[in-house]
Each structure stands twice: as C-alpha cells, then as structure tokens.
mmCIF file with all atom_site columns, C-alpha atoms and ligand atoms in Angstrom:
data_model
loop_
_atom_site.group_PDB
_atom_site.id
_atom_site.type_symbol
_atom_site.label_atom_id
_atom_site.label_alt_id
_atom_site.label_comp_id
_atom_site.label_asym_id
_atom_site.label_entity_id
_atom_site.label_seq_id
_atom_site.pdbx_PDB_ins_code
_atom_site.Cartn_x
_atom_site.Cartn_y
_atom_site.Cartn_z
_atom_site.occupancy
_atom_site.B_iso_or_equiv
_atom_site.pdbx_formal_charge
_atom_site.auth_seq_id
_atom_site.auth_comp_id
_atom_site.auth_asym_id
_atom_site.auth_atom_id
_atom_site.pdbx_PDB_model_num
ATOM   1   C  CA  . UNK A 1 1   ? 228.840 82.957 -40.790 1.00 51.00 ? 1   UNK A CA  1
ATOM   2   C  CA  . UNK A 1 2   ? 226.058 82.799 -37.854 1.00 58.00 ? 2   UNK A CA  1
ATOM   3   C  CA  . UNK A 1 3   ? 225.981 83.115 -34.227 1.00 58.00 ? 3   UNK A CA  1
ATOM   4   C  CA  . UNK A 1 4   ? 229.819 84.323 -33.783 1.00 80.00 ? 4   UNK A CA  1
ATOM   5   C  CA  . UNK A 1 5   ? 230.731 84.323 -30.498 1.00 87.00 ? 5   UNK A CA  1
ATOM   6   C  CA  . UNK A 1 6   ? 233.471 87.188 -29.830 1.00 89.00 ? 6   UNK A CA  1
ATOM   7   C  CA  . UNK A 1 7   ? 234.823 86.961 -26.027 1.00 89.00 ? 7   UNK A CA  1
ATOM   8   C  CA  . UNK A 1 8   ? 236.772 88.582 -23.664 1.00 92.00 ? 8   UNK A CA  1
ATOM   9   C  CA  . UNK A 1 9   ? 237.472 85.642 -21.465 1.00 91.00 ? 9   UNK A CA  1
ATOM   10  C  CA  . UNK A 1 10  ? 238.153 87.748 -18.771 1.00 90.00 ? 10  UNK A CA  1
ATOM   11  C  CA  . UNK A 1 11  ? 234.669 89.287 -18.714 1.00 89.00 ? 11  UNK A CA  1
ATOM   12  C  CA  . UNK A 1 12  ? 233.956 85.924 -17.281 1.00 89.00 ? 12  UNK A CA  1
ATOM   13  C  CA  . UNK A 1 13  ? 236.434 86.047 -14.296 1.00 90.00 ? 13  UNK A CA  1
ATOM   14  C  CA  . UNK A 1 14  ? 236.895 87.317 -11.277 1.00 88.00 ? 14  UNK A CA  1
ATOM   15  C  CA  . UNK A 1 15  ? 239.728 89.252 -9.286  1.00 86.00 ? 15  UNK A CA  1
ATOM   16  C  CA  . UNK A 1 16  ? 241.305 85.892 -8.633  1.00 86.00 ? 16  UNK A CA  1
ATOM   17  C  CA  . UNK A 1 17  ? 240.883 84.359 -12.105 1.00 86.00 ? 17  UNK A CA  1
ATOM   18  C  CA  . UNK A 1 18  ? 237.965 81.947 -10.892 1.00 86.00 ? 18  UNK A CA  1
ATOM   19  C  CA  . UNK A 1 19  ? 234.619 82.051 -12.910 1.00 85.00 ? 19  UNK A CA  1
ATOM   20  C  CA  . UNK A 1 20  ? 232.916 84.985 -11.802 1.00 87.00 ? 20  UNK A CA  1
ATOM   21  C  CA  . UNK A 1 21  ? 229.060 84.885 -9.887  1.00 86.00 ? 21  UNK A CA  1
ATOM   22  C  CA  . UNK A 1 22  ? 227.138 84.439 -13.230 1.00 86.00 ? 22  UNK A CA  1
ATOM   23  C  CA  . UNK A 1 23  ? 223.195 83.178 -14.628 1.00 86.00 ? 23  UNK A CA  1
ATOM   24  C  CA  . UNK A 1 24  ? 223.867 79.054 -15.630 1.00 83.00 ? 24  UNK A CA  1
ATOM   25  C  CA  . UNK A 1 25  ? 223.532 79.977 -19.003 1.00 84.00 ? 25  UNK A CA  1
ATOM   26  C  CA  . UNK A 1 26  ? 226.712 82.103 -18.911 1.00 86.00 ? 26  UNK A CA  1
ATOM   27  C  CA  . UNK A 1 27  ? 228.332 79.516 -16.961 1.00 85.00 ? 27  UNK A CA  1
ATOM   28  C  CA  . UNK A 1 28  ? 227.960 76.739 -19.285 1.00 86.00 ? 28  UNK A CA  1
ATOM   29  C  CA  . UNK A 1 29  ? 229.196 78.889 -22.491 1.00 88.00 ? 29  UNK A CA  1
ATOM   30  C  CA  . UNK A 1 30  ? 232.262 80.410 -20.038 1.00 89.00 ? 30  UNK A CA  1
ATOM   31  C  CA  . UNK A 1 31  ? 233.426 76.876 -19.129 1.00 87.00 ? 31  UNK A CA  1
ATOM   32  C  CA  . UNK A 1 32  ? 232.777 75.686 -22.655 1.00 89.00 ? 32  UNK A CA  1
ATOM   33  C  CA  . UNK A 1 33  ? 235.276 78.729 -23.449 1.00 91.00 ? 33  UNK A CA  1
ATOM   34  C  CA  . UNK A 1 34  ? 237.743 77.378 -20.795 1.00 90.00 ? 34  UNK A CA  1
ATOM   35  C  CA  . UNK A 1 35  ? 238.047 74.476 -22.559 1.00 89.00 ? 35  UNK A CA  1
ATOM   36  C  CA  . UNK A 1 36  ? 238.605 75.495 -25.410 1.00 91.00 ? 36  UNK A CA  1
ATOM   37  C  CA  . UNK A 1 37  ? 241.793 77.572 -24.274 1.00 91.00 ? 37  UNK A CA  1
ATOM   38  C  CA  . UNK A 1 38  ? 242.709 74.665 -22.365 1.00 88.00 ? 38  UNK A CA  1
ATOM   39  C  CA  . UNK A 1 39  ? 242.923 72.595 -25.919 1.00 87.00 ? 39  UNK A CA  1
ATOM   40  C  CA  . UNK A 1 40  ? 243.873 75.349 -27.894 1.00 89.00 ? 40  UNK A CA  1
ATOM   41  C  CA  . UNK A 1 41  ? 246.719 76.568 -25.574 1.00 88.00 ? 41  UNK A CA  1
ATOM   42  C  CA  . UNK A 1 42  ? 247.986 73.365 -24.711 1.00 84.00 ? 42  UNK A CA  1
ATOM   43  C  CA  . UNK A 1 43  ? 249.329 72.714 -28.464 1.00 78.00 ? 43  UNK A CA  1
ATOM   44  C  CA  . UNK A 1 44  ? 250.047 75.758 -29.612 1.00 73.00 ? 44  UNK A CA  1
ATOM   45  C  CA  . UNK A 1 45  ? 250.967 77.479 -32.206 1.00 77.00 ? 45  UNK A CA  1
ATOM   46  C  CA  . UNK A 1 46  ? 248.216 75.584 -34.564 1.00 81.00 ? 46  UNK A CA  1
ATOM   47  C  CA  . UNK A 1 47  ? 245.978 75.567 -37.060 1.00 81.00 ? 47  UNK A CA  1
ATOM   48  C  CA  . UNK A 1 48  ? 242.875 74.641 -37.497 1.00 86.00 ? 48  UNK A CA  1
ATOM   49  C  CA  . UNK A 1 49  ? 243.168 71.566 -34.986 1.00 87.00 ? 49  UNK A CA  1
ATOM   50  C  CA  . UNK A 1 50  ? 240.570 68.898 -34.190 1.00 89.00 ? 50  UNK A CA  1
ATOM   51  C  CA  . UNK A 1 51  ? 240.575 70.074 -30.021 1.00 89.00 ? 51  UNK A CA  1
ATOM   52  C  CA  . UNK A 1 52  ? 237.321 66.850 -29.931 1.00 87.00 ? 52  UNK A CA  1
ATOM   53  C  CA  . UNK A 1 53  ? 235.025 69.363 -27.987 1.00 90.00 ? 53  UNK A CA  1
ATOM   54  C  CA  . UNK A 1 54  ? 231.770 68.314 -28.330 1.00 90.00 ? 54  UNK A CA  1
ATOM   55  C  CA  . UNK A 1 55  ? 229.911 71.275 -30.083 1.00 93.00 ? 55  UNK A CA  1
ATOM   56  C  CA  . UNK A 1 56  ? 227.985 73.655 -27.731 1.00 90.00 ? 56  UNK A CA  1
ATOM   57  C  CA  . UNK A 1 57  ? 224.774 73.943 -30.317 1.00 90.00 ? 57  UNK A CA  1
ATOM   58  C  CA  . UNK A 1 58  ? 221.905 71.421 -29.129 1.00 89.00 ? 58  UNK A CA  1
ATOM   59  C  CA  . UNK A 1 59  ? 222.094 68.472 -30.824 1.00 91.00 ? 59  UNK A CA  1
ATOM   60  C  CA  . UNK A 1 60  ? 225.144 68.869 -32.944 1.00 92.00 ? 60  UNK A CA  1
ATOM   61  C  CA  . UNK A 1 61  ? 227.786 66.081 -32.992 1.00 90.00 ? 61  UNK A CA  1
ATOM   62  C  CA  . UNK A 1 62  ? 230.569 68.425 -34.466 1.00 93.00 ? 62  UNK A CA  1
ATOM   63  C  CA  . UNK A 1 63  ? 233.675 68.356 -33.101 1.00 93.00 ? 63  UNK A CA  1
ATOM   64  C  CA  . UNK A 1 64  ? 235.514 72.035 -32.567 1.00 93.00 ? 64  UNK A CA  1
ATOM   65  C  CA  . UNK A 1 65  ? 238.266 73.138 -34.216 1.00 93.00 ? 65  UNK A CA  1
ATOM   66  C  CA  . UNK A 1 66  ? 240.279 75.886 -33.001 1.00 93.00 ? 66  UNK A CA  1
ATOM   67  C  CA  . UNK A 1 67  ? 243.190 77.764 -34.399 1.00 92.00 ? 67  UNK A CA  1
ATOM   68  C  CA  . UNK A 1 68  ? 246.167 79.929 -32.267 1.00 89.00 ? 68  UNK A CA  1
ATOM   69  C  CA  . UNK A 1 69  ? 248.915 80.890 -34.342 1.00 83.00 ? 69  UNK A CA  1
ATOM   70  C  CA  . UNK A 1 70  ? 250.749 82.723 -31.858 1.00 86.00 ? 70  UNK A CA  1
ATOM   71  C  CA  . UNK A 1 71  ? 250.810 83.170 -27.922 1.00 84.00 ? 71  UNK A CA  1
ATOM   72  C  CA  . UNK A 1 72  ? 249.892 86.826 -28.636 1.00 86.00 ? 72  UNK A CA  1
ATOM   73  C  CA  . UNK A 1 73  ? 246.422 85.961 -31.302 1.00 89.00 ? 73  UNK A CA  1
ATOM   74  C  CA  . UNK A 1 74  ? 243.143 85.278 -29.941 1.00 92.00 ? 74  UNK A CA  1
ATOM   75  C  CA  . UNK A 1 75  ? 241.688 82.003 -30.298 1.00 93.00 ? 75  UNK A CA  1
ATOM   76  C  CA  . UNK A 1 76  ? 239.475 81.551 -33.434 1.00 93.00 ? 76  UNK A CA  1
ATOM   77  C  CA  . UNK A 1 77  ? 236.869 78.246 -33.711 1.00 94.00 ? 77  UNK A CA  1
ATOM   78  C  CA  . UNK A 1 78  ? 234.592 76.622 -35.259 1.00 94.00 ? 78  UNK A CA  1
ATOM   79  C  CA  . UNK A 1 79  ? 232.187 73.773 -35.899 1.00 94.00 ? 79  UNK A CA  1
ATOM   80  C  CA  . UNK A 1 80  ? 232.698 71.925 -38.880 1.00 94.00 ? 80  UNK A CA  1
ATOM   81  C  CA  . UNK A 1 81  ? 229.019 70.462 -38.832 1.00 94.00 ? 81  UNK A CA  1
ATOM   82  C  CA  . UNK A 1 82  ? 226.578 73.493 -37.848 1.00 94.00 ? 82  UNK A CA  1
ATOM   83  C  CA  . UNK A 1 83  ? 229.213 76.531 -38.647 1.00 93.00 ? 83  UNK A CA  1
ATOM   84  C  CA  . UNK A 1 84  ? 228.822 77.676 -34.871 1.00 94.00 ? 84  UNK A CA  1
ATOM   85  C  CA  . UNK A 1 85  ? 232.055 79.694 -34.652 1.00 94.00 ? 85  UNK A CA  1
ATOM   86  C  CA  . UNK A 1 86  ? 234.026 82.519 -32.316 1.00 94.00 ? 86  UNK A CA  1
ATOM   87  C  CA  . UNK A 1 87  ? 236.695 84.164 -31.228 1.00 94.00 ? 87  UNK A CA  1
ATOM   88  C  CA  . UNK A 1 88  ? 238.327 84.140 -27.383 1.00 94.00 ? 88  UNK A CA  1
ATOM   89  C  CA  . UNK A 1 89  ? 240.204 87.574 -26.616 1.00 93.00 ? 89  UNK A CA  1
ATOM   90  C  CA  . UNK A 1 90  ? 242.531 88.058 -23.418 1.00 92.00 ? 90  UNK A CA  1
ATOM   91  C  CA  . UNK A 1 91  ? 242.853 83.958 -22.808 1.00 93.00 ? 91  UNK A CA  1
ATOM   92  C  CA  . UNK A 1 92  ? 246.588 84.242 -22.337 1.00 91.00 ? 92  UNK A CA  1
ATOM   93  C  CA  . UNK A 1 93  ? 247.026 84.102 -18.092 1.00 89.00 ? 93  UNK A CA  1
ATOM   94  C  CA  . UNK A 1 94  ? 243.968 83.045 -17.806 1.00 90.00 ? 94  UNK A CA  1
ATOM   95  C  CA  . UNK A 1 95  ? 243.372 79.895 -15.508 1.00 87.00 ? 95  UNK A CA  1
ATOM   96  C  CA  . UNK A 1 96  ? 242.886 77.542 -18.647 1.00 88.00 ? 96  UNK A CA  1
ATOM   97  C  CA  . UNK A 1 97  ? 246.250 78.619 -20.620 1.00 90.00 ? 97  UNK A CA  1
ATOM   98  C  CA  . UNK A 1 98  ? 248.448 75.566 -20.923 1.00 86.00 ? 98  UNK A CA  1
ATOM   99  C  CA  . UNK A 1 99  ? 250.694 77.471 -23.108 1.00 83.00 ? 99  UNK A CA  1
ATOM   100 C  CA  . UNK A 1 100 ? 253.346 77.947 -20.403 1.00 74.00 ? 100 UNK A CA  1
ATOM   101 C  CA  . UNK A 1 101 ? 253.937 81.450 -21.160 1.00 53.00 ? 101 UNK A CA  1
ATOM   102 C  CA  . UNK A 1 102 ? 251.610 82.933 -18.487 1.00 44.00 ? 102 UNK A CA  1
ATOM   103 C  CA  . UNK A 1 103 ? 254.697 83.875 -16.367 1.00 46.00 ? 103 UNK A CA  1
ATOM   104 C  CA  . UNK A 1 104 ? 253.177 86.922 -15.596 1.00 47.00 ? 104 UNK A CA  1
ATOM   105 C  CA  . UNK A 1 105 ? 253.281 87.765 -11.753 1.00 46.00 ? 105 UNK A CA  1
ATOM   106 C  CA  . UNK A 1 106 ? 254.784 84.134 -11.239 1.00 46.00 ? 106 UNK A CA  1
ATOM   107 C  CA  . UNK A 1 107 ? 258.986 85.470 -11.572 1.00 45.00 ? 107 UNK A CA  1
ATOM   108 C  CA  . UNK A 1 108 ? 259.233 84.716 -8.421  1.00 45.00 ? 108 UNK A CA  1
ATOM   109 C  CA  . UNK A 1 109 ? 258.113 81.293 -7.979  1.00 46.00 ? 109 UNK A CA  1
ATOM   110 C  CA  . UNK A 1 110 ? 259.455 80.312 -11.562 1.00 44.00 ? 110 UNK A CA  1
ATOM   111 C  CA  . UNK A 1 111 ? 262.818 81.110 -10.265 1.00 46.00 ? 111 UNK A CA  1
ATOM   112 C  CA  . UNK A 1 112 ? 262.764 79.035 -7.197  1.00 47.00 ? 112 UNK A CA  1
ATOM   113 C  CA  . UNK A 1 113 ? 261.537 76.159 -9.543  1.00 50.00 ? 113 UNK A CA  1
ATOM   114 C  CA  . UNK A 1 114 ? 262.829 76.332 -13.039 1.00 54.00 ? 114 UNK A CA  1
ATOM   115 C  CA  . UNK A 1 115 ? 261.096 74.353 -15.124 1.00 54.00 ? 115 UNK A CA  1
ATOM   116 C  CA  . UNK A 1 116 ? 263.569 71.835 -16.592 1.00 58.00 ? 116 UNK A CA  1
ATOM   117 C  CA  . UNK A 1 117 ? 264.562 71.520 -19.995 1.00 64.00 ? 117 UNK A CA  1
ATOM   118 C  CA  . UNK A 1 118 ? 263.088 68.484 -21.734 1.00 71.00 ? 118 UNK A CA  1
ATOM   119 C  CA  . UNK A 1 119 ? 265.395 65.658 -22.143 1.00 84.00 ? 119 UNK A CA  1
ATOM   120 C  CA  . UNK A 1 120 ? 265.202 64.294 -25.309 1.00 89.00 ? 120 UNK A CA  1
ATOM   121 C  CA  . UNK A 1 121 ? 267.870 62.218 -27.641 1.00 91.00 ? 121 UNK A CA  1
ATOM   122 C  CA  . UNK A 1 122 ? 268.806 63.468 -30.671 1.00 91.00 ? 122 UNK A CA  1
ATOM   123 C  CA  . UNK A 1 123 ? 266.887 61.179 -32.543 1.00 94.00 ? 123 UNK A CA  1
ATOM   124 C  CA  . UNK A 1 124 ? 263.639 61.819 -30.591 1.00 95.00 ? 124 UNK A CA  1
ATOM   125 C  CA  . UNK A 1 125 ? 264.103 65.365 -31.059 1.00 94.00 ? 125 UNK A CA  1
ATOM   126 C  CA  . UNK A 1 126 ? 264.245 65.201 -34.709 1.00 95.00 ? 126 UNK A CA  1
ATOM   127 C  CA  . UNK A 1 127 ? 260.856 63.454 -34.646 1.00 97.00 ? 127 UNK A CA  1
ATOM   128 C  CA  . UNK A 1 128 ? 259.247 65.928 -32.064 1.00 96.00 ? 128 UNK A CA  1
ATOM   129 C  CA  . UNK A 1 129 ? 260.597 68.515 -34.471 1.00 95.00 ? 129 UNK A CA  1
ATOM   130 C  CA  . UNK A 1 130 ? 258.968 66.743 -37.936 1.00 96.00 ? 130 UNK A CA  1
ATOM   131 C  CA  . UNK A 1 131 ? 255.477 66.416 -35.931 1.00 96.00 ? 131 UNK A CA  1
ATOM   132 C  CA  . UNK A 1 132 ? 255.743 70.281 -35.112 1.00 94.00 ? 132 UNK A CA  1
ATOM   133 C  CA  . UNK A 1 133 ? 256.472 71.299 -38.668 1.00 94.00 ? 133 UNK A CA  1
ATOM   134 C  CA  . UNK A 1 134 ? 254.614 68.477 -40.262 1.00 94.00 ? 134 UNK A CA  1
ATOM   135 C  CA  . UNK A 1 135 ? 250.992 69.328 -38.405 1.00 93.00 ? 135 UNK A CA  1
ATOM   136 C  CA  . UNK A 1 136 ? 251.848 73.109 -39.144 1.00 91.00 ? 136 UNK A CA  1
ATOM   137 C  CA  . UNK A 1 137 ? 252.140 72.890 -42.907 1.00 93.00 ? 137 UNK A CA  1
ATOM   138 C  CA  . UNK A 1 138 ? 249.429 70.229 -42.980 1.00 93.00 ? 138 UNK A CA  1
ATOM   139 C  CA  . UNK A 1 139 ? 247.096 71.439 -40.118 1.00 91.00 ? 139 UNK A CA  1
ATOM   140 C  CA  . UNK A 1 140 ? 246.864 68.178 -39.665 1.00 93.00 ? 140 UNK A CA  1
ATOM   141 C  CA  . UNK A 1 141 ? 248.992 65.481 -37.287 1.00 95.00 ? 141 UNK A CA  1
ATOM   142 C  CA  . UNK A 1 142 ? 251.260 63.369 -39.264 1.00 96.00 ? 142 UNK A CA  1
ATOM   143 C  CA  . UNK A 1 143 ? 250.181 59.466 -39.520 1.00 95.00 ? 143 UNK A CA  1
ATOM   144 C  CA  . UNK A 1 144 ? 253.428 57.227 -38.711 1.00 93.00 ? 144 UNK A CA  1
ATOM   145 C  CA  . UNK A 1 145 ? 253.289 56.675 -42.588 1.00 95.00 ? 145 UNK A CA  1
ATOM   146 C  CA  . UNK A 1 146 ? 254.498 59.971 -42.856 1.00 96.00 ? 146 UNK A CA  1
ATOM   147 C  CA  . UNK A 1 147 ? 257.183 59.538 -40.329 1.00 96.00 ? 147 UNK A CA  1
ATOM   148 C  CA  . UNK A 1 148 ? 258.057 56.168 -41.997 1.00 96.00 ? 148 UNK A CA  1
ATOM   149 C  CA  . UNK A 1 149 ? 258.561 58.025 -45.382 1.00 95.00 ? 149 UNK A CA  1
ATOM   150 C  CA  . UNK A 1 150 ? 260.831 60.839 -43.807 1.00 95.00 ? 150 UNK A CA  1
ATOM   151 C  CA  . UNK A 1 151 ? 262.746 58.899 -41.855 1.00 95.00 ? 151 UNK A CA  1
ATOM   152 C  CA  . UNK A 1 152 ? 263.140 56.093 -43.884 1.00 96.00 ? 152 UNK A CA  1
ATOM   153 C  CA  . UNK A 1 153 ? 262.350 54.086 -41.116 1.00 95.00 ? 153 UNK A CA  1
ATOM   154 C  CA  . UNK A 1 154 ? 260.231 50.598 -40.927 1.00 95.00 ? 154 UNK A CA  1
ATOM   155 C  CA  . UNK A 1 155 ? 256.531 50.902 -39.358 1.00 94.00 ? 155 UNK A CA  1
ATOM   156 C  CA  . UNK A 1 156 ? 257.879 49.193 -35.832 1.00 95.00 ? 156 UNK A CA  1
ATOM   157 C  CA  . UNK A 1 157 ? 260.116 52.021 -35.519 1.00 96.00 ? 157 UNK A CA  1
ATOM   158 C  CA  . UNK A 1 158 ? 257.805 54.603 -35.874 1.00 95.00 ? 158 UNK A CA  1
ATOM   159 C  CA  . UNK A 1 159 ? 255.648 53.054 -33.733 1.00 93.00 ? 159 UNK A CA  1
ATOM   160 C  CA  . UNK A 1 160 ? 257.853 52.183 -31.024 1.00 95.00 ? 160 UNK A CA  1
ATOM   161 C  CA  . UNK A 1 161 ? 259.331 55.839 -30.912 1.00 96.00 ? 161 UNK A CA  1
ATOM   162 C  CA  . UNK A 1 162 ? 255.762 57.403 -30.808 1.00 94.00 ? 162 UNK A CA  1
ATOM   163 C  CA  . UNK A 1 163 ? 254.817 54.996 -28.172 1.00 92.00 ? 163 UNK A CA  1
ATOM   164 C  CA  . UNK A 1 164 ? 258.565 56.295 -25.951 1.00 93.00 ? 164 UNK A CA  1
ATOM   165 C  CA  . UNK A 1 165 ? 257.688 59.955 -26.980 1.00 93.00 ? 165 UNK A CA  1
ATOM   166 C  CA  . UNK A 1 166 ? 254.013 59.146 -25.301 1.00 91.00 ? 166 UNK A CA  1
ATOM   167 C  CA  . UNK A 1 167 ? 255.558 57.522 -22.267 1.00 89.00 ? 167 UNK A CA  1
ATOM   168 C  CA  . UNK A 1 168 ? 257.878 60.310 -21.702 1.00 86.00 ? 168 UNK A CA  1
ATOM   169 C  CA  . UNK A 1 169 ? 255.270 63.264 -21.835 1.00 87.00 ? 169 UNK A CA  1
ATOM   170 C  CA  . UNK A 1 170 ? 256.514 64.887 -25.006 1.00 90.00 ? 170 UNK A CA  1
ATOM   171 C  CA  . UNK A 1 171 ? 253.102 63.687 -26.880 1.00 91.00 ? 171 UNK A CA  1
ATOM   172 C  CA  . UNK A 1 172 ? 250.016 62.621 -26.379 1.00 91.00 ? 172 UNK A CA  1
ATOM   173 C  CA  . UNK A 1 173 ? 247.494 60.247 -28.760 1.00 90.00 ? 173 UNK A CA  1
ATOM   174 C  CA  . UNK A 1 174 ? 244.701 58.203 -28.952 1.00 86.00 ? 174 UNK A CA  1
ATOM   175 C  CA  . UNK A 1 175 ? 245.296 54.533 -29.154 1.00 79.00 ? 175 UNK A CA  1
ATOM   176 C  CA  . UNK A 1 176 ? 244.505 53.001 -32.507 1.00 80.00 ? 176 UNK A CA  1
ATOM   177 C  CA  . UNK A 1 177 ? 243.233 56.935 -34.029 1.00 85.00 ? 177 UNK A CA  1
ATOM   178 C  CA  . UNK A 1 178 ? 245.305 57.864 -36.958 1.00 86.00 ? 178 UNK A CA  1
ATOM   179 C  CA  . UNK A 1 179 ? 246.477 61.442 -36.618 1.00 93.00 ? 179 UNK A CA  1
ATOM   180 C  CA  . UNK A 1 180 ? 245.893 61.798 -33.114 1.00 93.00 ? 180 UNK A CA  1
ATOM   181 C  CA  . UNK A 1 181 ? 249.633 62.907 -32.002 1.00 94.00 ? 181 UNK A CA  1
ATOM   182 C  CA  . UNK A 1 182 ? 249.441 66.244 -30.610 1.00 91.00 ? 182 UNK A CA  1
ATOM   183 C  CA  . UNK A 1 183 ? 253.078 67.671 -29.749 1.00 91.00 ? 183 UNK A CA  1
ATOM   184 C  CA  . UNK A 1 184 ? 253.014 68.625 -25.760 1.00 88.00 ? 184 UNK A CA  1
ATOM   185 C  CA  . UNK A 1 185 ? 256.195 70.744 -25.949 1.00 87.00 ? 185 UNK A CA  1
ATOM   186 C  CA  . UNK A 1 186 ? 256.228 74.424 -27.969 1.00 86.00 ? 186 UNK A CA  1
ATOM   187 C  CA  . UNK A 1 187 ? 258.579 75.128 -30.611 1.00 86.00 ? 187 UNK A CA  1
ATOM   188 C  CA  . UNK A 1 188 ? 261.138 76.796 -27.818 1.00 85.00 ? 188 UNK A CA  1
ATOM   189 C  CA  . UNK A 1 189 ? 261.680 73.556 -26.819 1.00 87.00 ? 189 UNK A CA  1
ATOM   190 C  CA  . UNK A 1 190 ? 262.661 71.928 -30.132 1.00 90.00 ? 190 UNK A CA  1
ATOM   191 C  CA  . UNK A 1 191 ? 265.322 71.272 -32.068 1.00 89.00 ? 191 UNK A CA  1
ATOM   192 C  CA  . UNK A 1 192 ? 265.433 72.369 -35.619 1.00 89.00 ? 192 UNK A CA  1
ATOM   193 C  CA  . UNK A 1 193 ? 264.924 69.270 -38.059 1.00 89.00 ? 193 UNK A CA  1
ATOM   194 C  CA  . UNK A 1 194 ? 267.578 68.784 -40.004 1.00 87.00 ? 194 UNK A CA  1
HETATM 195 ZN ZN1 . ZN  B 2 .   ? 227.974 72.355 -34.228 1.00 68.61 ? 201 ZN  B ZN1 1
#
C-alpha cells in the first residue's frame, strides 16, 4: 500500500464548517475529500462501493471505492487501478455528510421540522429492504435479475418498481448501467425483509 492518505477532515475546515484559507494544492485534495463523504455518507452503511469519483492521481482513470460500515467508522478508499488509497477521520457533521445523522446542534430546528417518515407500500418496502441487504452481503448492487429471482417476479415488474422507487426518491441509478441502484434511505428507515 502507497501514498495513504489519513485525514482529519476537519483539519480542513473552519469555525463555520466552510473550507478553511488553504495553498490550491490542499484545496483540491480537501474538496476531493468532500466528495468522497458526500458519496460515501449518502449510502451508508457500505462496503466497498463504486462512489464513480474520478481518481485524484494524474492520469488515472480509476474509479474510487469507498467503504463506511457504520455512522461512527471513518471512511476507508481506494483506487482499484493505481492502489491510491486513505482514510477520512471526523467526517460525520461535517458539511458533506449526507448520512442524516449530523443532528448535532440542529435539535432545535429538527423539531420544528421533523423529517417525515418515508412512505412506502409494503411491497416497495420489501424491495428497498432486499437492495439494502442484497448490496451488503454482495458489496455490490443487485441487478433486477436478482430481484426477479427473489421475488419471483417477471423482468417488467422489476423494472417498473425500480423505475417508481427512482421516481419517488427512495433510489437512485443510472439509466441502462447494471448495478447502479444505490438505496437513498438508511436501514432505520426500512422494513425488515421477510
Ligand atoms: Zn488511481
């Protein structure tokens, strides 16, 4: 393992959370970070996931991956193609975490707006729920084969619901990509798949 980038995104900041006065350099690598927590954040807990962050390393192609198990782990990554890797400490709060968690500070303005629950059916939960589990155990999104095969369910159907579950903000993909479904609500939010 070369060049391992260990940061404490905060390092970065300022005393309102805005990227501090810093060389270009620094700049470039801190937003680079921020985007990575953005991805990272905004579908976790994952592993290993494709975030499509063009690698940092001059004239690489790779792709990052990232990894967050938990809200409470730092934020590991890596390039497939040149090995490039790191590790983000302190991201939770930070102006880039999409987890939802970062209620620090904000109790007062999360009461006065509660964030409403996500209304689902039944049916759609179950196949949020299977595209949580199934990208956790696989590390990978699940194609709509997979969802065909579970469900027992004809290809239109699959498609169809992913395309509803896209419309209503629950995931998000990339037209004509196979595993590209990345699950925009956290496990709180779920059912259990039964
Ligand atoms: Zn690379």
């Amino acid at each position: 393992m070369t060049n391992t980038y260990v940061t404490d995104i905060t390092h970065y900041l300022n005393e309102s959370g805005e990227l501090a006065e810093m060389p270009a350099a620094a700049r470039k690598l801190a937003s680079f970070l921020g985007l990575l927590i953005d991805a990272a954040s905004q579908v976790m807990p994952i592993a290993d996931h494709d975030t499509r962050i063009r690698c940092r390393k001059r004239g690489c192609q790779g792709s990052i991956r990232a990894s967050l198990p938990t809200h409470d782990s730092e934020i590991t990554w890596h390039c497939p193609v040149c090995g490039l890797n790191g590790m983000i400490h302190k991201w939770q709060g930070s102006k880039w975490d999409r987890s939802g968690q970062a209620e620090e500070g904000n109790a007062d303005r999360s009461q006065e707006k509660p964030k409403p629950a996500p209304k689902y059916t039944p049916r759609e939960g179950q196949y949020l729920a299977f595209i949580y589990y199934y990208t956790k155990l696989n590390r990978q999104p699940p194609a709509e084969i997979d969802m065909q095969r579970y469900f027992q369910v004809t290809p239109p159907a699959v498609h169809d619901m992913m395309l509803k579950l896209e419309k209503r903000g629950f995931i998000s993909r990339e037209p004509g990509k196979p595993r590209s479904i990345r699950l925009l609500l956290m496990r709180e939010e779920l059912p259990d798949l039964v």
